[in-house]
Amino acid sequence: MTHRPVLFLFLDGVGLGPPDSGVNPLRAAEMPNLRRLLDGRSLDSTLEPFHGARASFRPIDATLGVAGDPQSATGQSTLLTGVNVPMAIGGHYGPKPDSRIRSILQEHNLLSRLTRFGLRARLLNAYPDSYFEAIRSGRRLHGAIPLAFTLAGIPLATEADLDRGQAVSADFTGRGWRSRLQRPGTPVLGAEAAGRRMAEIALGNDFSMFDHWLPDYAGHYGEMQGAVRLLKILDRVLGGIAESMEGTELTVFLSSDHGNMEDLADPGHTRNPVPALALGPPESRSRILEPLKDLADVAPAILAHYQLA
Ligand SMILES: [Zn+2]
């Protein structure tokens, strides 16, 4: 089997919103790296499907034919199974998976399928000790993404992995671990370096994923400056990734579970389409993006990319 590494950069709550910098931080934030990848375009509702020199794009549906606002547990588990989960359980549900979603993840888990075929899958997020304690004690439930990796028998990265440079913190830089988690010894990384690290780890695996859940928080919080700050960091991360993947076989796939942050006039989730953006070798970009119409098409497209479907 040929080595076709994929890095799935998952952005929670980032849809394609109005081309209005008053409500859409993706229009308000300067994102020079993203803009360059998009050949000067912006990531919003005006963006047409395209296949450029460095990136390919198409909008995909996150509502999945189900009424109401899409939610994280059903959206993420749809991405990671190929099953239309809100349709299967009769509604959008979240933020954390319940027993119904858990059993769908158990049965149709993309990560389990990849590992069964001998491919190496990794979740690049590091989780602090307090997270594992909260899970063990039942005070906290896994989100769909760490749950899917756990169910596939793939261990989540720890504080030690972060300290060794083998994982990335949720905020990319580690600053949040110092301030919010009171872990002053956490190494701080520039955003570009975090992107380079992610690309390098991804090149050594077959399927890597990063769960960037902060944009959904920023969307609920509804404050433009915080959202813009977050996107500027993401843009620098993209710059680091783009630099390290140059001339390699790495394909980066960027998508979301539902809209939220792209319209700060609405504090909840939106029914907007979400981006499916791919970077890397042109034929890999087409292979992954062409079959995509909605979230349920993503897992089959990834399997097909590895010639497993
Ligand atoms: Zn949310």
PDB file of C-alpha atoms and ligand atoms in Angstrom:
ATOM      1  CA  MET A   1       0.000   0.000   0.000  1.00  0.00           C
ATOM      2  CA  THR A   2       1.304   3.421  -0.883  1.00  0.00           C
ATOM      3  CA  HIS A   3       1.893   5.924   1.877  1.00  0.00           C
ATOM      4  CA  ARG A   4      -0.789   8.585   1.553  1.00  0.00           C
ATOM      5  CA  PRO A   5      -0.678  10.518   4.813  1.00  0.00           C
ATOM      6  CA  VAL A   6      -3.645  12.705   5.689  1.00  0.00           C
ATOM      7  CA  LEU A   7      -3.908  15.389   8.343  1.00  0.00           C
ATOM      8  CA  PHE A   8      -7.531  16.203   9.162  1.00  0.00           C
ATOM      9  CA  LEU A   9      -7.562  19.645  10.734  1.00  0.00           C
ATOM     10  CA  PHE A  10     -10.995  19.716  12.296  1.00  0.00           C
ATOM     11  CA  LEU A  11     -12.430  23.132  13.135  1.00  0.00           C
ATOM     12  CA  ASP A  12     -15.437  22.980  15.446  1.00  0.00           C
ATOM     13  CA  GLY A  13     -18.214  25.403  14.535  1.00  0.00           C
ATOM     14  CA  VAL A  14     -16.815  27.047  11.406  1.00  0.00           C
ATOM     15  CA  GLY A  15     -19.279  27.423   8.552  1.00  0.00           C
ATOM     16  CA  LEU A  16     -19.364  29.539   5.424  1.00  0.00           C
ATOM     17  CA  GLY A  17     -20.885  32.820   6.511  1.00  0.00           C
ATOM     18  CA  PRO A  18     -21.840  36.160   5.024  1.00  0.00           C
ATOM     19  CA  PRO A  19     -19.092  38.215   3.336  1.00  0.00           C
ATOM     20  CA  ASP A  20     -19.539  40.822   6.064  1.00  0.00           C
ATOM     21  CA  SER A  21     -16.652  41.760   8.341  1.00  0.00           C
ATOM     22  CA  GLY A  22     -19.186  43.157  10.843  1.00  0.00           C
ATOM     23  CA  VAL A  23     -20.452  39.680  11.746  1.00  0.00           C
ATOM     24  CA  ASN A  24     -18.043  37.198  10.164  1.00  0.00           C
ATOM     25  CA  PRO A  25     -14.597  37.002  11.798  1.00  0.00           C
ATOM     26  CA  LEU A  26     -13.341  35.018   8.799  1.00  0.00           C
ATOM     27  CA  ARG A  27     -13.864  38.235   6.835  1.00  0.00           C
ATOM     28  CA  ALA A  28     -12.604  40.512   9.604  1.00  0.00           C
ATOM     29  CA  ALA A  29      -9.364  38.648  10.439  1.00  0.00           C
ATOM     30  CA  GLU A  30      -6.283  39.096   8.339  1.00  0.00           C
ATOM     31  CA  MET A  31      -5.381  35.580   7.284  1.00  0.00           C
ATOM     32  CA  PRO A  32      -2.581  35.973   4.718  1.00  0.00           C
ATOM     33  CA  ASN A  33      -1.652  32.278   4.625  1.00  0.00           C
ATOM     34  CA  LEU A  34      -5.218  31.116   4.076  1.00  0.00           C
ATOM     35  CA  ARG A  35      -5.730  33.820   1.482  1.00  0.00           C
ATOM     36  CA  ARG A  36      -2.613  32.712  -0.405  1.00  0.00           C
ATOM     37  CA  LEU A  37      -3.772  29.080  -0.325  1.00  0.00           C
ATOM     38  CA  LEU A  38      -7.141  30.216  -1.709  1.00  0.00           C
ATOM     39  CA  ASP A  39      -5.452  32.246  -4.484  1.00  0.00           C
ATOM     40  CA  GLY A  40      -6.652  35.506  -2.931  1.00  0.00           C
ATOM     41  CA  ARG A  41     -10.182  34.424  -2.078  1.00  0.00           C
ATOM     42  CA  SER A  42     -11.904  34.484   1.320  1.00  0.00           C
ATOM     43  CA  LEU A  43     -13.454  31.511   3.080  1.00  0.00           C
ATOM     44  CA  ASP A  44     -17.121  32.529   3.118  1.00  0.00           C
ATOM     45  CA  SER A  45     -20.465  31.900   1.408  1.00  0.00           C
ATOM     46  CA  THR A  46     -19.310  33.630  -1.799  1.00  0.00           C
ATOM     47  CA  LEU A  47     -16.543  31.092  -2.378  1.00  0.00           C
ATOM     48  CA  GLU A  48     -17.303  28.801  -5.324  1.00  0.00           C
ATOM     49  CA  PRO A  49     -15.881  25.277  -5.584  1.00  0.00           C
ATOM     50  CA  PHE A  50     -12.394  25.474  -7.058  1.00  0.00           C
ATOM     51  CA  HIS A  51      -9.204  23.539  -7.712  1.00  0.00           C
ATOM     52  CA  GLY A  52      -6.278  25.915  -7.420  1.00  0.00           C
ATOM     53  CA  ALA A  53      -2.508  25.651  -7.445  1.00  0.00           C
ATOM     54  CA  ARG A  54      -2.240  24.887  -3.735  1.00  0.00           C
ATOM     55  CA  ALA A  55      -5.744  24.129  -2.497  1.00  0.00           C
ATOM     56  CA  SER A  56      -9.097  22.750  -3.529  1.00  0.00           C
ATOM     57  CA  PHE A  57     -12.381  23.705  -1.989  1.00  0.00           C
ATOM     58  CA  ARG A  58     -16.033  22.884  -1.950  1.00  0.00           C
ATOM     59  CA  PRO A  59     -18.851  23.722   0.451  1.00  0.00           C
ATOM     60  CA  ILE A  60     -20.564  20.749   2.096  1.00  0.00           C
ATOM     61  CA  ASP A  61     -23.894  20.419   3.850  1.00  0.00           C
ATOM     62  CA  ALA A  62     -23.933  19.925   7.627  1.00  0.00           C
ATOM     63  CA  THR A  63     -27.701  19.848   8.148  1.00  0.00           C
ATOM     64  CA  LEU A  64     -27.966  16.301   6.754  1.00  0.00           C
ATOM     65  CA  GLY A  65     -31.633  16.652   5.857  1.00  0.00           C
ATOM     66  CA  VAL A  66     -32.628  16.989   9.508  1.00  0.00           C
ATOM     67  CA  ALA A  67     -34.528  19.970  10.981  1.00  0.00           C
ATOM     68  CA  GLY A  68     -32.995  22.203  13.653  1.00  0.00           C
ATOM     69  CA  ASP A  69     -29.450  23.425  14.220  1.00  0.00           C
ATOM     70  CA  PRO A  70     -26.708  20.832  13.698  1.00  0.00           C
ATOM     71  CA  GLN A  71     -24.816  19.818  16.842  1.00  0.00           C
ATOM     72  CA  SER A  72     -21.304  18.616  17.606  1.00  0.00           C
ATOM     73  CA  ALA A  73     -21.883  15.008  18.719  1.00  0.00           C
ATOM     74  CA  THR A  74     -23.994  14.078  15.709  1.00  0.00           C
ATOM     75  CA  GLY A  75     -21.905  16.113  13.243  1.00  0.00           C
ATOM     76  CA  GLN A  76     -18.520  14.818  14.404  1.00  0.00           C
ATOM     77  CA  SER A  77     -19.686  11.216  14.620  1.00  0.00           C
ATOM     78  CA  THR A  78     -21.101  11.530  11.098  1.00  0.00           C
ATOM     79  CA  LEU A  79     -17.665  12.727   9.897  1.00  0.00           C
ATOM     80  CA  LEU A  80     -15.990   9.779  11.631  1.00  0.00           C
ATOM     81  CA  THR A  81     -18.388   7.025  10.537  1.00  0.00           C
ATOM     82  CA  GLY A  82     -20.000   7.944   7.224  1.00  0.00           C
ATOM     83  CA  VAL A  83     -23.373   7.274   8.862  1.00  0.00           C
ATOM     84  CA  ASN A  84     -25.940  10.102   8.801  1.00  0.00           C
ATOM     85  CA  VAL A  85     -26.115  10.066  12.597  1.00  0.00           C
ATOM     86  CA  PRO A  86     -28.778  12.781  13.147  1.00  0.00           C
ATOM     87  CA  MET A  87     -31.022  10.929  10.686  1.00  0.00           C
ATOM     88  CA  ALA A  88     -30.318   7.629  12.453  1.00  0.00           C
ATOM     89  CA  ILE A  89     -31.188   8.921  15.933  1.00  0.00           C
ATOM     90  CA  GLY A  90     -33.970  11.282  14.849  1.00  0.00           C
ATOM     91  CA  GLY A  91     -32.335  14.663  15.459  1.00  0.00           C
ATOM     92  CA  HIS A  92     -29.200  16.721  15.905  1.00  0.00           C
ATOM     93  CA  TYR A  93     -27.653  16.085  19.313  1.00  0.00           C
ATOM     94  CA  GLY A  94     -24.724  17.388  21.333  1.00  0.00           C
ATOM     95  CA  PRO A  95     -22.335  18.531  22.435  1.00  0.00           C
ATOM     96  CA  LYS A  96     -21.237  15.123  23.834  1.00  0.00           C
ATOM     97  CA  PRO A  97     -22.249  11.708  22.443  1.00  0.00           C
ATOM     98  CA  ASP A  98     -24.932   9.728  24.294  1.00  0.00           C
ATOM     99  CA  SER A  99     -25.207   5.930  24.306  1.00  0.00           C
ATOM    100  CA  ARG A 100     -26.960   5.845  20.910  1.00  0.00           C
ATOM    101  CA  ILE A 101     -24.182   7.839  19.232  1.00  0.00           C
ATOM    102  CA  ARG A 102     -21.549   5.849  21.068  1.00  0.00           C
ATOM    103  CA  SER A 103     -22.853   2.583  19.654  1.00  0.00           C
ATOM    104  CA  ILE A 104     -22.896   3.998  16.107  1.00  0.00           C
ATOM    105  CA  LEU A 105     -19.296   5.151  16.607  1.00  0.00           C
ATOM    106  CA  GLN A 106     -18.406   1.727  17.955  1.00  0.00           C
ATOM    107  CA  GLU A 107     -19.869  -0.069  14.963  1.00  0.00           C
ATOM    108  CA  HIS A 108     -18.840   2.221  12.068  1.00  0.00           C
ATOM    109  CA  ASN A 109     -15.684   3.863  13.403  1.00  0.00           C
ATOM    110  CA  LEU A 110     -13.372   5.156  10.647  1.00  0.00           C
ATOM    111  CA  LEU A 111     -10.370   4.856  12.987  1.00  0.00           C
ATOM    112  CA  SER A 112     -11.115   1.200  13.761  1.00  0.00           C
ATOM    113  CA  ARG A 113     -11.383   0.479  10.059  1.00  0.00           C
ATOM    114  CA  LEU A 114      -8.074   2.194   9.321  1.00  0.00           C
ATOM    115  CA  THR A 115      -6.242   0.350  12.095  1.00  0.00           C
ATOM    116  CA  ARG A 116      -7.756  -2.963  11.000  1.00  0.00           C
ATOM    117  CA  PHE A 117      -6.111  -2.381   7.618  1.00  0.00           C
ATOM    118  CA  GLY A 118      -2.801  -1.763   9.359  1.00  0.00           C
ATOM    119  CA  LEU A 119      -2.812   2.018   8.978  1.00  0.00           C
ATOM    120  CA  ARG A 120      -1.548   4.216  11.786  1.00  0.00           C
ATOM    121  CA  ALA A 121      -4.026   6.793  13.084  1.00  0.00           C
ATOM    122  CA  ARG A 122      -3.257   9.463  15.672  1.00  0.00           C
ATOM    123  CA  LEU A 123      -5.121  12.260  17.422  1.00  0.00           C
ATOM    124  CA  LEU A 124      -2.582  15.071  17.741  1.00  0.00           C
ATOM    125  CA  ASN A 125      -4.255  16.879  20.663  1.00  0.00           C
ATOM    126  CA  ALA A 126      -2.613  16.510  24.054  1.00  0.00           C
ATOM    127  CA  TYR A 127      -4.952  16.102  27.026  1.00  0.00           C
ATOM    128  CA  PRO A 128      -3.981  17.199  30.534  1.00  0.00           C
ATOM    129  CA  ASP A 129      -3.984  14.767  33.471  1.00  0.00           C
ATOM    130  CA  SER A 130      -7.070  16.571  34.820  1.00  0.00           C
ATOM    131  CA  TYR A 131      -8.981  15.591  31.678  1.00  0.00           C
ATOM    132  CA  PHE A 132      -8.274  11.877  32.164  1.00  0.00           C
ATOM    133  CA  GLU A 133      -9.206  12.165  35.872  1.00  0.00           C
ATOM    134  CA  ALA A 134     -12.507  13.842  34.993  1.00  0.00           C
ATOM    135  CA  ILE A 135     -13.280  11.088  32.460  1.00  0.00           C
ATOM    136  CA  ARG A 136     -12.412   8.348  34.962  1.00  0.00           C
ATOM    137  CA  SER A 137     -14.570   9.869  37.685  1.00  0.00           C
ATOM    138  CA  GLY A 138     -17.507  10.357  35.311  1.00  0.00           C
ATOM    139  CA  ARG A 139     -17.519  14.143  35.773  1.00  0.00           C
ATOM    140  CA  ARG A 140     -16.793  14.584  32.108  1.00  0.00           C
ATOM    141  CA  LEU A 141     -17.701  12.796  28.889  1.00  0.00           C
ATOM    142  CA  HIS A 142     -15.442  12.488  25.871  1.00  0.00           C
ATOM    143  CA  GLY A 143     -16.388  14.525  22.827  1.00  0.00           C
ATOM    144  CA  ALA A 144     -17.058  12.425  19.724  1.00  0.00           C
ATOM    145  CA  ILE A 145     -13.504  12.783  18.380  1.00  0.00           C
ATOM    146  CA  PRO A 146     -11.501  11.604  21.433  1.00  0.00           C
ATOM    147  CA  LEU A 147     -14.218   8.980  21.997  1.00  0.00           C
ATOM    148  CA  ALA A 148     -13.795   7.595  18.471  1.00  0.00           C
ATOM    149  CA  PHE A 149     -10.016   7.290  18.911  1.00  0.00           C
ATOM    150  CA  THR A 150     -10.462   5.703  22.346  1.00  0.00           C
ATOM    151  CA  LEU A 151     -13.011   3.193  21.029  1.00  0.00           C
ATOM    152  CA  ALA A 152     -10.536   2.255  18.273  1.00  0.00           C
ATOM    153  CA  GLY A 153      -7.933   1.483  20.947  1.00  0.00           C
ATOM    154  CA  ILE A 154      -5.748   4.459  20.015  1.00  0.00           C
ATOM    155  CA  PRO A 155      -4.469   6.161  23.175  1.00  0.00           C
ATOM    156  CA  LEU A 156      -4.952   9.919  23.557  1.00  0.00           C
ATOM    157  CA  ALA A 157      -1.789  11.971  23.871  1.00  0.00           C
ATOM    158  CA  THR A 158      -0.828  13.078  27.380  1.00  0.00           C
ATOM    159  CA  GLU A 159       1.051  15.884  29.125  1.00  0.00           C
ATOM    160  CA  ALA A 160       4.239  13.853  28.673  1.00  0.00           C
ATOM    161  CA  ASP A 161       3.638  13.622  24.911  1.00  0.00           C
ATOM    162  CA  LEU A 162       3.173  17.393  24.759  1.00  0.00           C
ATOM    163  CA  ASP A 163       6.378  17.994  26.736  1.00  0.00           C
ATOM    164  CA  ARG A 164       8.251  15.642  24.367  1.00  0.00           C
ATOM    165  CA  GLY A 165       6.968  17.501  21.300  1.00  0.00           C
ATOM    166  CA  GLN A 166       4.827  14.578  20.154  1.00  0.00           C
ATOM    167  CA  ALA A 167       1.453  16.335  20.461  1.00  0.00           C
ATOM    168  CA  VAL A 168      -0.082  19.804  20.313  1.00  0.00           C
ATOM    169  CA  SER A 169      -2.254  21.619  22.861  1.00  0.00           C
ATOM    170  CA  ALA A 170      -5.814  22.637  21.955  1.00  0.00           C
ATOM    171  CA  ASP A 171      -4.739  26.288  21.607  1.00  0.00           C
ATOM    172  CA  PHE A 172      -1.731  25.221  19.454  1.00  0.00           C
ATOM    173  CA  THR A 173       0.786  27.236  21.486  1.00  0.00           C
ATOM    174  CA  GLY A 174       0.528  25.808  25.008  1.00  0.00           C
ATOM    175  CA  ARG A 175      -0.170  29.237  26.512  1.00  0.00           C
ATOM    176  CA  GLY A 176      -3.626  28.130  27.652  1.00  0.00           C
ATOM    177  CA  TRP A 177      -2.076  25.248  29.591  1.00  0.00           C
ATOM    178  CA  ARG A 178       0.109  27.748  31.430  1.00  0.00           C
ATOM    179  CA  SER A 179      -2.653  30.204  32.262  1.00  0.00           C
ATOM    180  CA  ARG A 180      -5.886  28.204  32.496  1.00  0.00           C
ATOM    181  CA  LEU A 181      -4.556  24.842  33.558  1.00  0.00           C
ATOM    182  CA  GLN A 182      -1.936  26.375  35.893  1.00  0.00           C
ATOM    183  CA  ARG A 183       0.794  24.287  34.391  1.00  0.00           C
ATOM    184  CA  PRO A 184       3.603  26.864  34.185  1.00  0.00           C
ATOM    185  CA  GLY A 185       6.171  24.363  32.928  1.00  0.00           C
ATOM    186  CA  THR A 186       4.300  23.735  29.674  1.00  0.00           C
ATOM    187  CA  PRO A 187       6.604  24.462  26.738  1.00  0.00           C
ATOM    188  CA  VAL A 188       5.290  27.368  24.665  1.00  0.00           C
ATOM    189  CA  LEU A 189       5.391  26.986  20.916  1.00  0.00           C
ATOM    190  CA  GLY A 190       4.990  29.583  18.205  1.00  0.00           C
ATOM    191  CA  ALA A 191       1.883  28.995  16.116  1.00  0.00           C
ATOM    192  CA  GLU A 192       3.991  28.339  12.978  1.00  0.00           C
ATOM    193  CA  ALA A 193       6.060  25.804  14.919  1.00  0.00           C
ATOM    194  CA  ALA A 194       2.855  24.091  16.062  1.00  0.00           C
ATOM    195  CA  GLY A 195       1.821  23.802  12.408  1.00  0.00           C
ATOM    196  CA  ARG A 196       5.222  22.410  11.423  1.00  0.00           C
ATOM    197  CA  ARG A 197       5.050  19.907  14.272  1.00  0.00           C
ATOM    198  CA  MET A 198       1.583  18.759  13.187  1.00  0.00           C
ATOM    199  CA  ALA A 199       2.698  18.252   9.596  1.00  0.00           C
ATOM    200  CA  GLU A 200       5.830  16.386  10.691  1.00  0.00           C
ATOM    201  CA  ILE A 201       3.925  14.017  12.983  1.00  0.00           C
ATOM    202  CA  ALA A 202       1.300  13.522  10.267  1.00  0.00           C
ATOM    203  CA  LEU A 203       4.004  12.566   7.752  1.00  0.00           C
ATOM    204  CA  GLY A 204       5.043   9.723  10.070  1.00  0.00           C
ATOM    205  CA  ASN A 205       1.498   8.356  10.307  1.00  0.00           C
ATOM    206  CA  ASP A 206      -1.277   7.522   7.873  1.00  0.00           C
ATOM    207  CA  PHE A 207      -4.211   9.429   9.348  1.00  0.00           C
ATOM    208  CA  SER A 208      -3.767  12.230  11.861  1.00  0.00           C
ATOM    209  CA  MET A 209      -6.434  14.477  13.224  1.00  0.00           C
ATOM    210  CA  PHE A 210      -6.442  17.642  15.265  1.00  0.00           C
ATOM    211  CA  ASP A 211      -9.572  18.708  17.120  1.00  0.00           C
ATOM    212  CA  HIS A 212      -9.611  22.519  17.212  1.00  0.00           C
ATOM    213  CA  TRP A 213     -12.697  23.106  19.369  1.00  0.00           C
ATOM    214  CA  LEU A 214     -11.968  26.709  20.341  1.00  0.00           C
ATOM    215  CA  PRO A 215     -13.759  28.319  17.345  1.00  0.00           C
ATOM    216  CA  ASP A 216     -17.100  26.899  18.521  1.00  0.00           C
ATOM    217  CA  TYR A 217     -16.497  28.446  21.954  1.00  0.00           C
ATOM    218  CA  ALA A 218     -15.644  31.753  20.313  1.00  0.00           C
ATOM    219  CA  GLY A 219     -18.837  31.507  18.270  1.00  0.00           C
ATOM    220  CA  HIS A 220     -20.986  30.990  21.361  1.00  0.00           C
ATOM    221  CA  TYR A 221     -19.180  33.773  23.171  1.00  0.00           C
ATOM    222  CA  GLY A 222     -19.919  36.040  20.228  1.00  0.00           C
ATOM    223  CA  GLU A 223     -17.106  38.516  20.661  1.00  0.00           C
ATOM    224  CA  MET A 224     -15.411  39.656  17.436  1.00  0.00           C
ATOM    225  CA  GLN A 225     -11.965  40.506  18.783  1.00  0.00           C
ATOM    226  CA  GLY A 226     -11.482  37.142  20.488  1.00  0.00           C
ATOM    227  CA  ALA A 227     -12.643  35.330  17.359  1.00  0.00           C
ATOM    228  CA  VAL A 228     -10.262  37.354  15.169  1.00  0.00           C
ATOM    229  CA  ARG A 229      -7.365  36.643  17.540  1.00  0.00           C
ATOM    230  CA  LEU A 230      -8.073  32.925  17.340  1.00  0.00           C
ATOM    231  CA  LEU A 231      -8.223  32.974  13.530  1.00  0.00           C
ATOM    232  CA  LYS A 232      -4.936  34.858  13.277  1.00  0.00           C
ATOM    233  CA  ILE A 233      -3.281  32.083  15.283  1.00  0.00           C
ATOM    234  CA  LEU A 234      -4.933  29.466  13.079  1.00  0.00           C
ATOM    235  CA  ASP A 235      -3.599  31.274  10.031  1.00  0.00           C
ATOM    236  CA  ARG A 236      -0.048  31.130  11.368  1.00  0.00           C
ATOM    237  CA  VAL A 237      -0.534  27.422  12.079  1.00  0.00           C
ATOM    238  CA  LEU A 238      -1.638  26.979   8.460  1.00  0.00           C
ATOM    239  CA  GLY A 239       1.500  28.800   7.375  1.00  0.00           C
ATOM    240  CA  GLY A 240       3.644  26.336   9.349  1.00  0.00           C
ATOM    241  CA  ILE A 241       1.763  23.356   7.941  1.00  0.00           C
ATOM    242  CA  ALA A 242       2.044  24.671   4.371  1.00  0.00           C
ATOM    243  CA  GLU A 243       5.790  25.164   4.814  1.00  0.00           C
ATOM    244  CA  SER A 244       6.426  21.654   6.168  1.00  0.00           C
ATOM    245  CA  MET A 245       4.204  19.819   3.689  1.00  0.00           C
ATOM    246  CA  GLU A 246       5.853  21.425   0.656  1.00  0.00           C
ATOM    247  CA  GLY A 247       7.147  18.707  -1.674  1.00  0.00           C
ATOM    248  CA  THR A 248       5.747  15.872   0.483  1.00  0.00           C
ATOM    249  CA  GLU A 249       2.857  13.475  -0.055  1.00  0.00           C
ATOM    250  CA  LEU A 250       0.881  14.956   2.845  1.00  0.00           C
ATOM    251  CA  THR A 251      -2.728  15.916   2.172  1.00  0.00           C
ATOM    252  CA  VAL A 252      -4.337  18.282   4.645  1.00  0.00           C
ATOM    253  CA  PHE A 253      -8.111  18.193   4.923  1.00  0.00           C
ATOM    254  CA  LEU A 254      -9.883  20.961   6.781  1.00  0.00           C
ATOM    255  CA  SER A 255     -13.565  20.841   7.648  1.00  0.00           C
ATOM    256  CA  SER A 256     -16.135  21.368  10.377  1.00  0.00           C
ATOM    257  CA  ASP A 257     -19.182  19.799  12.017  1.00  0.00           C
ATOM    258  CA  HIS A 258     -21.535  22.807  11.787  1.00  0.00           C
ATOM    259  CA  GLY A 259     -21.546  26.547  11.447  1.00  0.00           C
ATOM    260  CA  ASN A 260     -21.337  28.942  14.381  1.00  0.00           C
ATOM    261  CA  MET A 261     -18.372  31.310  14.440  1.00  0.00           C
ATOM    262  CA  GLU A 262     -18.926  32.607  10.887  1.00  0.00           C
ATOM    263  CA  ASP A 263     -21.986  34.566  12.008  1.00  0.00           C
ATOM    264  CA  LEU A 264     -21.528  36.279  15.345  1.00  0.00           C
ATOM    265  CA  ALA A 265     -24.945  37.930  14.980  1.00  0.00           C
ATOM    266  CA  ASP A 266     -26.319  34.469  15.842  1.00  0.00           C
ATOM    267  CA  PRO A 267     -24.924  33.145  19.163  1.00  0.00           C
ATOM    268  CA  GLY A 268     -25.936  29.545  18.393  1.00  0.00           C
ATOM    269  CA  HIS A 269     -25.004  27.093  15.690  1.00  0.00           C
ATOM    270  CA  THR A 270     -26.049  27.867  12.121  1.00  0.00           C
ATOM    271  CA  ARG A 271     -27.372  25.773   9.263  1.00  0.00           C
ATOM    272  CA  ASN A 272     -24.758  27.189   6.885  1.00  0.00           C
ATOM    273  CA  PRO A 273     -22.681  24.841   4.734  1.00  0.00           C
ATOM    274  CA  VAL A 274     -19.201  24.145   6.089  1.00  0.00           C
ATOM    275  CA  PRO A 275     -15.918  24.253   4.164  1.00  0.00           C
ATOM    276  CA  ALA A 276     -14.209  21.172   2.790  1.00  0.00           C
ATOM    277  CA  LEU A 277     -10.729  22.443   2.015  1.00  0.00           C
ATOM    278  CA  ALA A 278      -7.847  20.244   0.899  1.00  0.00           C
ATOM    279  CA  LEU A 279      -4.156  21.107   0.517  1.00  0.00           C
ATOM    280  CA  GLY A 280      -1.434  18.948  -0.980  1.00  0.00           C
ATOM    281  CA  PRO A 281      -0.948  16.828  -4.088  1.00  0.00           C
ATOM    282  CA  PRO A 282      -3.628  17.860  -6.627  1.00  0.00           C
ATOM    283  CA  GLU A 283      -4.783  14.318  -7.408  1.00  0.00           C
ATOM    284  CA  SER A 284      -5.245  13.556  -3.684  1.00  0.00           C
ATOM    285  CA  ARG A 285      -7.190  16.784  -3.231  1.00  0.00           C
ATOM    286  CA  SER A 286      -9.574  15.850  -6.055  1.00  0.00           C
ATOM    287  CA  ARG A 287      -9.921  12.277  -4.857  1.00  0.00           C
ATOM    288  CA  ILE A 288     -10.982  13.393  -1.390  1.00  0.00           C
ATOM    289  CA  LEU A 289     -13.134  16.400  -2.313  1.00  0.00           C
ATOM    290  CA  GLU A 290     -14.949  15.277  -5.459  1.00  0.00           C
ATOM    291  CA  PRO A 291     -17.369  12.839  -3.791  1.00  0.00           C
ATOM    292  CA  LEU A 292     -18.267  15.248  -0.951  1.00  0.00           C
ATOM    293  CA  LYS A 293     -21.774  16.663  -0.694  1.00  0.00           C
ATOM    294  CA  ASP A 294     -22.323  16.448   3.052  1.00  0.00           C
ATOM    295  CA  LEU A 295     -20.620  15.346   6.276  1.00  0.00           C
ATOM    296  CA  ALA A 296     -21.568  11.696   5.741  1.00  0.00           C
ATOM    297  CA  ASP A 297     -19.404  11.522   2.594  1.00  0.00           C
ATOM    298  CA  VAL A 298     -16.145  12.330   4.381  1.00  0.00           C
ATOM    299  CA  ALA A 299     -15.279   8.964   5.987  1.00  0.00           C
ATOM    300  CA  PRO A 300     -15.926   6.992   2.743  1.00  0.00           C
ATOM    301  CA  ALA A 301     -13.793   9.513   0.809  1.00  0.00           C
ATOM    302  CA  ILE A 302     -10.915   9.055   3.263  1.00  0.00           C
ATOM    303  CA  LEU A 303     -11.176   5.249   2.989  1.00  0.00           C
ATOM    304  CA  ALA A 304     -11.204   5.574  -0.810  1.00  0.00           C
ATOM    305  CA  HIS A 305      -8.111   7.783  -0.653  1.00  0.00           C
ATOM    306  CA  TYR A 306      -6.256   4.860   0.975  1.00  0.00           C
ATOM    307  CA  GLN A 307      -7.808   2.513  -1.607  1.00  0.00           C
ATOM    308  CA  LEU A 308      -9.796   0.811   1.137  1.00  0.00           C
ATOM    309  CA  ALA A 309     -13.251   1.418  -0.329  1.00  0.00           C
TER     310      ALA A 309
HETATM  311 ZN    ZN B   1     -21.405  24.641  19.994  1.00  0.00          ZN
END
